[in-house]
Amino acid sequence: ERLVASCGRKAAASTSTAAPADAERLVASCGRAALEQLVLSSLRAGAPISLKQLEGSARPPPARAAVRVGTAVAQFEDAGPFSLLPVDLLVKVLENCYLPVKLTFAIEVCKGLRPLRFVADLWSVVRTSLQDAQRLGHHYETVDWITSRNLVRFAQWLPDADKVTELSLLISKGFAPDDVSATLALFPGVERLSLTGQGMNKKILTLMAKVQRPALRILDLDWGQVGAATVLAVLKTAPSLESLASHKLSGDILEGLAKLLREARQGGTP
C-alpha cells in the first residue's frame, strides 16, 4: 500500500495539471489486481506509475441501479441514504413488509422513493391483513388501518393493478359492499384470492357473482350465514378454480361445487 501511495504521489508530481487528490481518487477506483499489475510493471521498468496508466486501469463508476417497468425506469434520486442501496435490494426487503409499510415508503418517506409505485414486483401480492398469512384465526382480525373507500383508491393508485396475481382482503364490519366489489374489479388478473373476515355478507357475494374471473385458481372465502346457492353462484364465475378453502364448508356446498366442476369439465369426475 505504501508503494502504491508513493507511486501515486510520484505520478501526481510528474504531471503539473494533476492534483494529488486526482491520483488518490484514481488509486481508489482501481481494483486490487490492476494495482498489483501496475506495481509489478513499475518495478520491472524502474519507472514511476503515471496518471495515464492509473486512468487506464481505473474501474468505471457503477451505473445507478434501476428497475425497468415496461418503458419506464424507476430510479431513486435524492432519496437520502436510500439512494446508496440497489433498487432491487430495497424492493426485496419491502416485499416482505406489510402493505402499510410499503405505502409509507412509496408515498410518505420522501419524493425520491415515490418511483416505488411503478415497481410492479413490489405490488404483485397485496394483503391488507397485519397478521402472518399462515396464522390461524385471521378470519376474525379487524382491519382498521384502511377503509373500504380507501381500498378502492389504493387499487386506482396502482399503475399495474392488472398485474397483481395474489390478493388477500380481510373484510371488516362496516366495509361497503360496493367498495369491495369495485376493488375486486380493478384486479382482473388475480390467480389467488382470499376474501375473509366478519364483514363478508350476501351483498358482497351477490356482486361478486356478476363478474367472471377466468384467471382465478385458488380461493379462500368466508360467507357467514349466506346460503349455498349464493356461494355456488360465486364459484361458477371461476371455471379454472383448482382449490377452495373455507371454515364454513358444508355438504351442500361440496355437492354443488362437484356439480359445477363437472359442468366446467363437460362431465367426468371433478
Short mmCIF file of C-alpha atoms in Angstrom, two decimals:
data_model
loop_
_atom_site.label_atom_id
_atom_site.label_comp_id
_atom_site.label_asym_id
_atom_site.label_seq_id
_atom_site.Cartn_x
_atom_site.Cartn_y
_atom_site.Cartn_z
CA GLU A 1 0.00 0.00 0.00
CA ARG A 2 2.87 2.38 0.81
CA LEU A 3 4.42 1.58 -2.56
CA VAL A 4 1.15 2.30 -4.38
CA ALA A 5 0.73 5.55 -2.47
CA SER A 6 4.31 6.51 -3.30
CA CYS A 7 3.75 5.73 -6.97
CA GLY A 8 0.60 7.81 -6.90
CA ARG A 9 2.44 10.76 -5.42
CA LYS A 10 5.24 10.46 -7.99
CA ALA A 11 2.69 10.34 -10.78
CA ALA A 12 0.93 13.39 -9.45
CA ALA A 13 4.23 15.26 -9.17
CA SER A 14 5.22 14.36 -12.71
CA THR A 15 2.11 15.98 -14.21
CA SER A 16 1.64 19.66 -13.49
CA THR A 17 -2.05 19.64 -14.43
CA ALA A 18 -2.99 16.94 -11.90
CA ALA A 19 -3.53 17.47 -8.18
CA PRO A 20 -2.57 14.85 -5.55
CA ALA A 21 -6.28 14.28 -4.92
CA ASP A 22 -6.63 13.08 -8.53
CA ALA A 23 -4.04 10.39 -8.00
CA GLU A 24 -5.67 9.26 -4.75
CA ARG A 25 -9.06 9.10 -6.45
CA LEU A 26 -7.67 7.05 -9.31
CA VAL A 27 -5.87 4.65 -6.98
CA ALA A 28 -9.09 4.17 -5.01
CA SER A 29 -11.01 3.41 -8.19
CA CYS A 30 -8.57 0.70 -9.30
CA GLY A 31 -9.16 -2.91 -8.41
CA ARG A 32 -6.57 -4.81 -6.37
CA ALA A 33 -5.48 -6.98 -9.28
CA ALA A 34 -4.99 -3.93 -11.52
CA LEU A 35 -2.92 -2.15 -8.85
CA GLU A 36 -0.72 -5.21 -8.34
CA GLN A 37 -0.09 -5.37 -12.07
CA LEU A 38 0.81 -1.67 -12.21
CA VAL A 39 3.24 -2.02 -9.28
CA LEU A 40 4.97 -5.03 -10.82
CA SER A 41 5.25 -3.25 -14.17
CA SER A 42 6.69 -0.18 -12.43
CA LEU A 43 9.29 -2.23 -10.53
CA ARG A 44 10.36 -4.10 -13.65
CA ALA A 45 10.66 -0.94 -15.70
CA GLY A 46 12.23 1.08 -12.92
CA ALA A 47 9.81 3.90 -13.65
CA PRO A 48 7.01 5.51 -11.64
CA ILE A 49 3.37 4.79 -12.40
CA SER A 50 1.87 7.57 -14.49
CA LEU A 51 -1.58 9.10 -14.18
CA LYS A 52 -2.31 7.84 -17.66
CA GLN A 53 -1.69 4.26 -16.51
CA LEU A 54 -3.92 4.76 -13.48
CA GLU A 55 -6.67 6.19 -15.65
CA GLY A 56 -6.43 3.16 -17.93
CA SER A 57 -6.78 0.75 -15.02
CA ALA A 58 -9.49 2.61 -13.10
CA ARG A 59 -12.88 0.96 -12.99
CA PRO A 60 -15.79 2.94 -14.44
CA PRO A 61 -18.20 4.35 -11.83
CA PRO A 62 -21.07 1.94 -11.08
CA ALA A 63 -24.24 2.64 -13.00
CA ARG A 64 -27.20 3.76 -10.92
CA ALA A 65 -29.37 0.78 -10.06
CA ALA A 66 -32.73 0.80 -11.79
CA VAL A 67 -35.80 -1.36 -12.19
CA ARG A 68 -37.39 -1.31 -15.61
CA VAL A 69 -41.16 -1.43 -15.69
CA GLY A 70 -42.31 -1.56 -19.30
CA THR A 71 -40.78 1.50 -20.92
CA ALA A 72 -40.42 3.42 -17.64
CA VAL A 73 -37.36 3.33 -15.40
CA ALA A 74 -37.75 3.71 -11.65
CA GLN A 75 -34.67 5.36 -10.13
CA PHE A 76 -34.05 6.61 -6.64
CA GLU A 77 -32.88 10.21 -6.97
CA ASP A 78 -32.49 12.43 -3.88
CA ALA A 79 -33.65 9.66 -1.55
CA GLY A 80 -31.00 10.28 1.09
CA PRO A 81 -29.27 7.09 2.33
CA PHE A 82 -31.73 5.00 0.29
CA SER A 83 -30.05 6.31 -2.88
CA LEU A 84 -27.00 4.25 -1.90
CA LEU A 85 -28.96 0.98 -1.99
CA PRO A 86 -29.50 -1.02 -5.17
CA VAL A 87 -33.15 -0.70 -6.11
CA ASP A 88 -33.66 -4.45 -6.33
CA LEU A 89 -32.30 -4.88 -2.78
CA LEU A 90 -34.71 -2.36 -1.25
CA VAL A 91 -37.60 -3.85 -3.23
CA LYS A 92 -36.71 -7.33 -1.96
CA VAL A 93 -36.78 -6.07 1.63
CA LEU A 94 -40.09 -4.25 1.18
CA GLU A 95 -41.70 -7.29 -0.46
CA ASN A 96 -41.64 -8.93 2.98
CA CYS A 97 -43.27 -5.96 4.74
CA TYR A 98 -46.93 -5.38 5.46
CA LEU A 99 -48.87 -3.25 2.98
CA PRO A 100 -48.98 -0.09 5.19
CA VAL A 101 -45.16 -0.12 5.36
CA LYS A 102 -44.88 -0.40 1.57
CA LEU A 103 -47.29 2.52 1.14
CA THR A 104 -45.37 4.61 3.68
CA PHE A 105 -42.14 4.16 1.71
CA ALA A 106 -43.82 4.80 -1.65
CA ILE A 107 -45.77 7.89 -0.54
CA GLU A 108 -44.58 9.50 2.68
CA VAL A 109 -40.87 8.89 3.33
CA CYS A 110 -39.56 11.19 0.60
CA LYS A 111 -40.18 12.17 -3.01
CA GLY A 112 -37.11 10.23 -4.12
CA LEU A 113 -38.81 6.93 -3.23
CA ARG A 114 -42.10 7.63 -4.99
CA PRO A 115 -40.99 5.70 -8.11
CA LEU A 116 -41.59 2.59 -5.96
CA ARG A 117 -45.18 2.97 -7.08
CA PHE A 118 -44.13 1.83 -10.56
CA VAL A 119 -42.16 -1.25 -9.47
CA ALA A 120 -44.67 -3.96 -10.38
CA ASP A 121 -42.86 -6.71 -8.45
CA LEU A 122 -43.43 -4.83 -5.20
CA TRP A 123 -47.22 -4.96 -5.62
CA SER A 124 -47.73 -8.37 -7.26
CA VAL A 125 -49.02 -9.63 -3.89
CA VAL A 126 -51.46 -7.40 -1.98
CA ARG A 127 -52.56 -8.29 1.57
CA THR A 128 -54.47 -6.00 3.92
CA SER A 129 -54.07 -8.25 6.96
CA LEU A 130 -51.39 -7.34 9.51
CA GLN A 131 -51.05 -10.94 10.66
CA ASP A 132 -49.00 -13.78 9.27
CA ALA A 133 -50.85 -15.27 6.30
CA GLN A 134 -50.41 -18.75 7.80
CA ARG A 135 -51.68 -17.80 11.25
CA LEU A 136 -54.95 -19.42 12.29
CA GLY A 137 -57.80 -17.17 13.27
CA HIS A 138 -57.07 -14.42 10.75
CA HIS A 139 -60.72 -14.55 9.69
CA TYR A 140 -61.61 -12.61 12.85
CA GLU A 141 -58.94 -9.95 12.64
CA THR A 142 -60.21 -6.38 12.36
CA VAL A 143 -58.53 -4.21 9.74
CA ASP A 144 -58.76 -0.60 10.86
CA TRP A 145 -55.76 0.93 9.08
CA ILE A 146 -57.69 1.31 5.84
CA THR A 147 -61.35 1.91 4.98
CA SER A 148 -63.22 0.25 2.15
CA ARG A 149 -63.26 3.56 0.24
CA ASN A 150 -59.50 3.94 0.58
CA LEU A 151 -59.15 0.36 -0.58
CA VAL A 152 -60.68 1.45 -3.89
CA ARG A 153 -58.39 4.49 -4.01
CA PHE A 154 -55.37 2.27 -3.43
CA ALA A 155 -56.37 -0.03 -6.32
CA GLN A 156 -56.81 3.02 -8.56
CA TRP A 157 -53.42 4.41 -7.42
CA LEU A 158 -51.58 1.29 -8.56
CA PRO A 159 -50.50 1.74 -12.21
CA ASP A 160 -50.32 -2.03 -12.79
CA ALA A 161 -53.23 -3.39 -10.75
CA ASP A 162 -53.95 -5.82 -13.57
CA LYS A 163 -50.58 -7.47 -12.88
CA VAL A 164 -51.42 -8.32 -9.26
CA THR A 165 -51.55 -12.12 -9.04
CA GLU A 166 -52.39 -12.59 -5.34
CA LEU A 167 -54.99 -10.54 -3.48
CA SER A 168 -55.91 -11.04 0.16
CA LEU A 169 -58.56 -8.72 1.57
CA LEU A 170 -59.70 -9.01 5.17
CA ILE A 171 -63.20 -7.53 5.15
CA SER A 172 -64.08 -5.87 8.44
CA LYS A 173 -67.56 -4.94 9.58
CA GLY A 174 -68.53 -1.60 8.09
CA PHE A 175 -66.86 -2.18 4.73
CA ALA A 176 -69.24 -1.10 1.97
CA PRO A 177 -70.12 -3.98 -0.40
CA ASP A 178 -69.95 -1.64 -3.42
CA ASP A 179 -66.40 -0.62 -2.46
CA VAL A 180 -65.34 -4.25 -2.09
CA SER A 181 -66.84 -5.07 -5.49
CA ALA A 182 -65.17 -2.04 -7.11
CA THR A 183 -61.82 -3.05 -5.62
CA LEU A 184 -62.08 -6.60 -6.94
CA ALA A 185 -62.96 -5.30 -10.40
CA LEU A 186 -59.67 -3.38 -10.51
CA PHE A 187 -57.67 -6.62 -10.07
CA PRO A 188 -58.77 -8.74 -13.06
CA GLY A 189 -55.62 -10.88 -13.25
CA VAL A 190 -55.73 -12.31 -9.73
CA GLU A 191 -54.97 -16.03 -9.61
CA ARG A 192 -55.10 -16.40 -5.84
CA LEU A 193 -57.88 -14.61 -3.94
CA SER A 194 -58.64 -14.51 -0.23
CA LEU A 195 -61.78 -12.78 1.00
CA THR A 196 -62.25 -13.35 4.70
CA GLY A 197 -63.47 -11.50 7.75
CA GLN A 198 -66.61 -10.73 9.69
CA GLY A 199 -67.69 -8.18 7.10
CA MET A 200 -68.36 -10.76 4.39
CA ASN A 201 -72.07 -10.80 3.61
CA LYS A 202 -74.63 -11.72 0.96
CA LYS A 203 -74.47 -8.34 -0.80
CA ILE A 204 -70.73 -8.72 -1.43
CA LEU A 205 -71.14 -12.27 -2.72
CA THR A 206 -74.08 -11.27 -4.93
CA LEU A 207 -71.99 -8.55 -6.55
CA MET A 208 -69.08 -10.96 -6.96
CA ALA A 209 -71.33 -13.40 -8.82
CA LYS A 210 -71.83 -10.82 -11.59
CA VAL A 211 -68.13 -10.75 -12.63
CA GLN A 212 -66.30 -13.56 -14.41
CA ARG A 213 -62.86 -14.48 -13.06
CA PRO A 214 -61.25 -16.80 -15.62
CA ALA A 215 -57.75 -16.42 -14.11
CA LEU A 216 -58.76 -17.38 -10.57
CA ARG A 217 -57.30 -20.73 -9.46
CA ILE A 218 -57.15 -20.60 -5.65
CA LEU A 219 -59.91 -19.16 -3.45
CA ASP A 220 -60.17 -18.69 0.31
CA LEU A 221 -63.68 -17.43 1.06
CA ASP A 222 -65.85 -16.55 4.04
CA TRP A 223 -69.62 -16.25 3.61
CA GLY A 224 -71.12 -16.04 7.09
CA GLN A 225 -74.74 -17.20 7.10
CA VAL A 226 -75.21 -16.94 3.34
CA GLY A 227 -76.90 -19.91 1.69
CA ALA A 228 -75.25 -22.41 -0.63
CA ALA A 229 -76.92 -21.04 -3.79
CA THR A 230 -75.27 -17.62 -3.46
CA VAL A 231 -71.87 -19.16 -2.73
CA LEU A 232 -72.12 -21.50 -5.69
CA ALA A 233 -73.04 -18.57 -7.95
CA VAL A 234 -69.69 -17.01 -6.99
CA LEU A 235 -67.80 -20.25 -7.63
CA LYS A 236 -69.40 -20.54 -11.05
CA THR A 237 -67.60 -17.36 -12.15
CA ALA A 238 -64.23 -19.13 -11.76
CA PRO A 239 -64.10 -22.01 -14.28
CA SER A 240 -60.36 -22.51 -13.69
CA LEU A 241 -60.74 -22.93 -9.93
CA GLU A 242 -58.41 -25.60 -8.53
CA SER A 243 -58.61 -25.03 -4.78
CA LEU A 244 -61.30 -23.79 -2.38
CA ALA A 245 -60.74 -23.16 1.32
CA SER A 246 -63.21 -22.04 3.97
CA HIS A 247 -64.08 -22.78 7.57
CA LYS A 248 -67.79 -22.90 6.56
CA LEU A 249 -67.75 -25.79 4.09
CA SER A 250 -70.88 -27.95 4.17
CA GLY A 251 -72.28 -30.95 2.34
CA ASP A 252 -74.50 -28.72 0.18
CA ILE A 253 -71.52 -26.59 -0.87
CA LEU A 254 -69.37 -29.59 -1.68
CA GLU A 255 -72.11 -31.32 -3.68
CA GLY A 256 -72.88 -28.14 -5.59
CA LEU A 257 -69.18 -27.48 -6.22
CA ALA A 258 -68.74 -31.01 -7.59
CA LYS A 259 -71.62 -30.36 -9.98
CA LEU A 260 -70.10 -27.07 -11.13
CA LEU A 261 -66.72 -28.71 -11.70
CA ARG A 262 -68.30 -31.49 -13.77
CA GLU A 263 -70.07 -28.88 -15.90
CA ALA A 264 -66.84 -26.89 -16.32
CA ARG A 265 -65.05 -30.02 -17.47
CA GLN A 266 -68.01 -31.18 -19.59
CA GLY A 267 -68.70 -34.21 -17.45
CA GLY A 268 -66.50 -36.73 -15.71
CA THR A 269 -65.12 -36.90 -12.20
CA PRO A 270 -64.17 -33.49 -10.75
#
